[in-house]
Amino acid sequence: MTSHSEQISATLVYPYLNHAVRMYESGYATRGDVDAGMRFGCGYPVGPLQALDEIGLDVVRDALAARYAESGDHLHQPAELLEKLVAEGRTGRGVGRGLYTWADGAVVADEETPSSDDAPRLRHEVRTVGVVGTGTMAAGIVEVFAKAGHEVTYVGRSDDKLAGVVASITKNQDRAIAKGRGDEATKAAVLGRLHGATSREALAEVDLVVEAIAEDLAVKTELFADLDRICKPGAILATTTSSLPIARCADATSRPEAVIGMHFFNPAPVMKLVEVVTTERTAPEVDETVRALCARVGKVAVSCGDRAGFIVNALLFPYLNDAALLAEQGTHSLVEIDAAIKEQVGLPMGPFELLDVVGNDVSLAIQQELHREFGEPGLAPARTLEEAVAEGRLGRKTGAGFHDYS
Ligand code: 3HC
């Protein structure tokens, strides 16, 4: 008999695994990038495709088929590839073949595994970096580059906002020192690489700019047109948008080949993933340079196309939304659902804890975008997520979200 918390985890996790198979079978992302995305972007112990092999493709397929028979929701219908692999007897780790090839309980390299010869190289020199923005993501991105030894010019709207970035990086450096992982000399060196400015003109000579300002297309296109005017020829212009089309930012410039997405995860200094998002016009050497740069600053890069949600948000937010839908049924409390996910699945945070960290306004906007892009009725935002936003319960930043932080 399955326990209460096993039921919760299967209800929430199996559709997420199915969605990951669909993403892989559609060719949007490679098997390795789907798994690396969830491991390094969200701190999951294993990626969804490897998790499927470990649970057994037949087990997940049967559970989904039973659920689909009840719900009729296409999101619960087992993915074609899942059906095919099960029909071929490739049910996962137990038989040595599933989505991956296995030997002695571990994944072995196969025809889809990249070799070390494929490691990206820096095609353009990137020494100095610019960041536009002073919010949480911007401050984290400034810190990532400064810690890796880059001089960073960051642009904000006021001296107070610039000081906020220094304060956040100082706090993280002090925490590292307190934990015995840093020293005063390193802290001074990191802070010495920060160059705040209130004018964008300060970005004229940087090799790469990452923007992390408001998620508003008009605001971003104005910025990209201005960066195109200000930045030297050859400078790469990157956006950390999570939901807007990068092609539209590229269209605002005379250098669409140098425009790319670098989607960092929250908290940026800790989460190792960067989704590198290319448009049809991004130059291959710009893509390769940015992926090599990610490796140089200690991040793992995965490659994505310019589509709502990229890899991680497209898999993560439907699962978070499903958690809200499950809670709405009234049979499980928020605390029970959070605990089941942490204890049964080993994820670092429960869904409601994570929603409150990301912000319910941000989460709702992403879910609305996914609903629009994929047109699946099952992706409609949960009523309680909409209510939380309407009532101003945005999460930790407002002192209350799904949970209370007062
Ligand atoms: N800034 C800098 N460092 C931080 C930090 C912050 N805001 N928060 C935590 N850290 C550091 C701590 O110093 C600590 O480092 P140490 O162990 O080396 O000293 C390390 O991170 C672990 O922190 P804690 O021990 O305090 O706490 P946890 O063990 O609970 O880990 C966590 C915190 C790393 C955030 C972990 O809970 C986690 O991985 N959560 C999942 C986060 C996630 O899913 N993020 C993705 C959200 S989606 C997104 O960002 C996309 C966007 O488009 C919305």
JSON list of N, CA and C in Angstrom, two decimals, residues 334 352-353 355-361 384-385 387-406:
[
{"chain": "A", "resi": 334, "resn": "LEU", "atom": "N", "xyz": [-0.52, 22.42, 2.68]},
{"chain": "A", "resi": 334, "resn": "LEU", "atom": "CA", "xyz": [0.70, 22.92, 2.02]},
{"chain": "A", "resi": 334, "resn": "LEU", "atom": "C", "xyz": [1.93, 22.31, 2.67]},
{"chain": "A", "resi": 352, "resn": "PHE", "atom": "N", "xyz": [5.75, 24.93, -2.39]},
{"chain": "A", "resi": 352, "resn": "PHE", "atom": "CA", "xyz": [5.25, 26.22, -1.88]},
{"chain": "A", "resi": 352, "resn": "PHE", "atom": "C", "xyz": [6.38, 27.06, -1.30]},
{"chain": "A", "resi": 353, "resn": "GLU", "atom": "N", "xyz": [7.38, 26.40, -0.74]},
{"chain": "A", "resi": 353, "resn": "GLU", "atom": "CA", "xyz": [8.57, 27.14, -0.28]},
{"chain": "A", "resi": 353, "resn": "GLU", "atom": "C", "xyz": [9.25, 27.80, -1.48]},
{"chain": "A", "resi": 355, "resn": "LEU", "atom": "N", "xyz": [7.90, 28.51, -4.51]},
{"chain": "A", "resi": 355, "resn": "LEU", "atom": "CA", "xyz": [7.05, 29.57, -5.07]},
{"chain": "A", "resi": 355, "resn": "LEU", "atom": "C", "xyz": [7.26, 30.87, -4.28]},
{"chain": "A", "resi": 356, "resn": "ASP", "atom": "N", "xyz": [7.35, 30.75, -2.96]},
{"chain": "A", "resi": 356, "resn": "ASP", "atom": "CA", "xyz": [7.52, 31.95, -2.13]},
{"chain": "A", "resi": 356, "resn": "ASP", "atom": "C", "xyz": [8.90, 32.58, -2.30]},
{"chain": "A", "resi": 357, "resn": "VAL", "atom": "N", "xyz": [9.90, 31.78, -2.67]},
{"chain": "A", "resi": 357, "resn": "VAL", "atom": "CA", "xyz": [11.23, 32.34, -2.92]},
{"chain": "A", "resi": 357, "resn": "VAL", "atom": "C", "xyz": [11.25, 33.04, -4.29]},
{"chain": "A", "resi": 358, "resn": "VAL", "atom": "N", "xyz": [10.71, 32.37, -5.30]},
{"chain": "A", "resi": 358, "resn": "VAL", "atom": "CA", "xyz": [10.72, 32.94, -6.66]},
{"chain": "A", "resi": 358, "resn": "VAL", "atom": "C", "xyz": [9.82, 34.18, -6.72]},
{"chain": "A", "resi": 359, "resn": "GLY", "atom": "N", "xyz": [8.72, 34.16, -5.98]},
{"chain": "A", "resi": 359, "resn": "GLY", "atom": "CA", "xyz": [7.74, 35.25, -6.03]},
{"chain": "A", "resi": 359, "resn": "GLY", "atom": "C", "xyz": [6.53, 34.79, -6.82]},
{"chain": "A", "resi": 360, "resn": "ASN", "atom": "N", "xyz": [5.34, 34.93, -6.22]},
{"chain": "A", "resi": 360, "resn": "ASN", "atom": "CA", "xyz": [4.14, 34.43, -6.90]},
{"chain": "A", "resi": 360, "resn": "ASN", "atom": "C", "xyz": [3.80, 35.25, -8.13]},
{"chain": "A", "resi": 361, "resn": "ASP", "atom": "N", "xyz": [4.16, 36.53, -8.14]},
{"chain": "A", "resi": 361, "resn": "ASP", "atom": "CA", "xyz": [3.92, 37.36, -9.33]},
{"chain": "A", "resi": 361, "resn": "ASP", "atom": "C", "xyz": [4.76, 36.85, -10.50]},
{"chain": "A", "resi": 384, "resn": "THR", "atom": "N", "xyz": [-5.49, 29.49, -6.78]},
{"chain": "A", "resi": 384, "resn": "THR", "atom": "CA", "xyz": [-4.86, 30.01, -5.55]},
{"chain": "A", "resi": 384, "resn": "THR", "atom": "C", "xyz": [-3.58, 30.81, -5.86]},
{"chain": "A", "resi": 385, "resn": "LEU", "atom": "N", "xyz": [-2.94, 30.50, -6.98]},
{"chain": "A", "resi": 385, "resn": "LEU", "atom": "CA", "xyz": [-1.76, 31.28, -7.37]},
{"chain": "A", "resi": 385, "resn": "LEU", "atom": "C", "xyz": [-2.23, 32.68, -7.81]},
{"chain": "A", "resi": 387, "resn": "GLU", "atom": "N", "xyz": [-4.97, 34.15, -6.87]},
{"chain": "A", "resi": 387, "resn": "GLU", "atom": "CA", "xyz": [-5.47, 34.87, -5.69]},
{"chain": "A", "resi": 387, "resn": "GLU", "atom": "C", "xyz": [-4.33, 35.42, -4.85]},
{"chain": "A", "resi": 388, "resn": "ALA", "atom": "N", "xyz": [-3.28, 34.63, -4.70]},
{"chain": "A", "resi": 388, "resn": "ALA", "atom": "CA", "xyz": [-2.14, 35.10, -3.91]},
{"chain": "A", "resi": 388, "resn": "ALA", "atom": "C", "xyz": [-1.60, 36.40, -4.50]},
{"chain": "A", "resi": 389, "resn": "VAL", "atom": "N", "xyz": [-1.50, 36.44, -5.82]},
{"chain": "A", "resi": 389, "resn": "VAL", "atom": "CA", "xyz": [-0.97, 37.64, -6.48]},
{"chain": "A", "resi": 389, "resn": "VAL", "atom": "C", "xyz": [-1.95, 38.81, -6.32]},
{"chain": "A", "resi": 390, "resn": "ALA", "atom": "N", "xyz": [-3.24, 38.53, -6.55]},
{"chain": "A", "resi": 390, "resn": "ALA", "atom": "CA", "xyz": [-4.25, 39.61, -6.45]},
{"chain": "A", "resi": 390, "resn": "ALA", "atom": "C", "xyz": [-4.27, 40.20, -5.05]},
{"chain": "A", "resi": 391, "resn": "GLU", "atom": "N", "xyz": [-4.00, 39.37, -4.04]},
{"chain": "A", "resi": 391, "resn": "GLU", "atom": "CA", "xyz": [-4.04, 39.85, -2.66]},
{"chain": "A", "resi": 391, "resn": "GLU", "atom": "C", "xyz": [-2.70, 40.39, -2.18]},
{"chain": "A", "resi": 392, "resn": "GLY", "atom": "N", "xyz": [-1.71, 40.41, -3.07]},
{"chain": "A", "resi": 392, "resn": "GLY", "atom": "CA", "xyz": [-0.40, 40.96, -2.69]},
{"chain": "A", "resi": 392, "resn": "GLY", "atom": "C", "xyz": [0.45, 40.00, -1.87]},
{"chain": "A", "resi": 393, "resn": "ARG", "atom": "N", "xyz": [0.05, 38.73, -1.78]},
{"chain": "A", "resi": 393, "resn": "ARG", "atom": "CA", "xyz": [0.87, 37.74, -1.08]},
{"chain": "A", "resi": 393, "resn": "ARG", "atom": "C", "xyz": [1.86, 37.17, -2.10]},
{"chain": "A", "resi": 394, "resn": "LEU", "atom": "N", "xyz": [2.94, 37.92, -2.30]},
{"chain": "A", "resi": 394, "resn": "LEU", "atom": "CA", "xyz": [3.86, 37.58, -3.39]},
{"chain": "A", "resi": 394, "resn": "LEU", "atom": "C", "xyz": [4.96, 36.62, -2.96]},
{"chain": "A", "resi": 395, "resn": "GLY", "atom": "N", "xyz": [5.06, 36.32, -1.67]},
{"chain": "A", "resi": 395, "resn": "GLY", "atom": "CA", "xyz": [6.10, 35.41, -1.21]},
{"chain": "A", "resi": 395, "resn": "GLY", "atom": "C", "xyz": [6.96, 36.06, -0.15]},
{"chain": "A", "resi": 396, "resn": "ARG", "atom": "N", "xyz": [8.18, 35.58, -0.03]},
{"chain": "A", "resi": 396, "resn": "ARG", "atom": "CA", "xyz": [9.06, 36.09, 1.02]},
{"chain": "A", "resi": 396, "resn": "ARG", "atom": "C", "xyz": [9.22, 37.61, 0.95]},
{"chain": "A", "resi": 397, "resn": "LYS", "atom": "N", "xyz": [9.28, 38.13, -0.27]},
{"chain": "A", "resi": 397, "resn": "LYS", "atom": "CA", "xyz": [9.56, 39.56, -0.41]},
{"chain": "A", "resi": 397, "resn": "LYS", "atom": "C", "xyz": [8.46, 40.44, 0.18]},
{"chain": "A", "resi": 398, "resn": "THR", "atom": "N", "xyz": [7.23, 39.91, 0.34]},
{"chain": "A", "resi": 398, "resn": "THR", "atom": "CA", "xyz": [6.18, 40.72, 0.96]},
{"chain": "A", "resi": 398, "resn": "THR", "atom": "C", "xyz": [5.81, 40.19, 2.35]},
{"chain": "A", "resi": 399, "resn": "GLY", "atom": "N", "xyz": [6.58, 39.24, 2.85]},
{"chain": "A", "resi": 399, "resn": "GLY", "atom": "CA", "xyz": [6.32, 38.72, 4.20]},
{"chain": "A", "resi": 399, "resn": "GLY", "atom": "C", "xyz": [5.28, 37.61, 4.24]},
{"chain": "A", "resi": 400, "resn": "ALA", "atom": "N", "xyz": [4.60, 37.38, 3.13]},
{"chain": "A", "resi": 400, "resn": "ALA", "atom": "CA", "xyz": [3.63, 36.28, 3.06]},
{"chain": "A", "resi": 400, "resn": "ALA", "atom": "C", "xyz": [3.42, 35.86, 1.62]},
{"chain": "A", "resi": 401, "resn": "GLY", "atom": "N", "xyz": [3.20, 34.59, 1.44]},
{"chain": "A", "resi": 401, "resn": "GLY", "atom": "CA", "xyz": [2.89, 34.06, 0.11]},
{"chain": "A", "resi": 401, "resn": "GLY", "atom": "C", "xyz": [1.97, 32.89, 0.35]},
{"chain": "A", "resi": 402, "resn": "PHE", "atom": "N", "xyz": [2.38, 31.70, -0.01]},
{"chain": "A", "resi": 402, "resn": "PHE", "atom": "CA", "xyz": [1.63, 30.52, 0.40]},
{"chain": "A", "resi": 402, "resn": "PHE", "atom": "C", "xyz": [1.86, 30.30, 1.90]},
{"chain": "A", "resi": 403, "resn": "HIS", "atom": "N", "xyz": [3.10, 30.54, 2.33]},
{"chain": "A", "resi": 403, "resn": "HIS", "atom": "CA", "xyz": [3.39, 30.47, 3.77]},
{"chain": "A", "resi": 403, "resn": "HIS", "atom": "C", "xyz": [3.52, 31.89, 4.32]},
{"chain": "A", "resi": 404, "resn": "ASP", "atom": "N", "xyz": [3.52, 31.97, 5.65]},
{"chain": "A", "resi": 404, "resn": "ASP", "atom": "CA", "xyz": [3.62, 33.27, 6.33]},
{"chain": "A", "resi": 404, "resn": "ASP", "atom": "C", "xyz": [5.05, 33.45, 6.83]},
{"chain": "A", "resi": 405, "resn": "TYR", "atom": "N", "xyz": [5.62, 34.63, 6.61]},
{"chain": "A", "resi": 405, "resn": "TYR", "atom": "CA", "xyz": [7.01, 34.89, 7.06]},
{"chain": "A", "resi": 405, "resn": "TYR", "atom": "C", "xyz": [7.08, 36.05, 8.04]},
{"chain": "A", "resi": 406, "resn": "SER", "atom": "N", "xyz": [5.90, 36.44, 8.59]},
{"chain": "A", "resi": 406, "resn": "SER", "atom": "CA", "xyz": [5.91, 37.63, 9.47]},
{"chain": "A", "resi": 406, "resn": "SER", "atom": "C", "xyz": [6.48, 37.27, 10.84]}
]
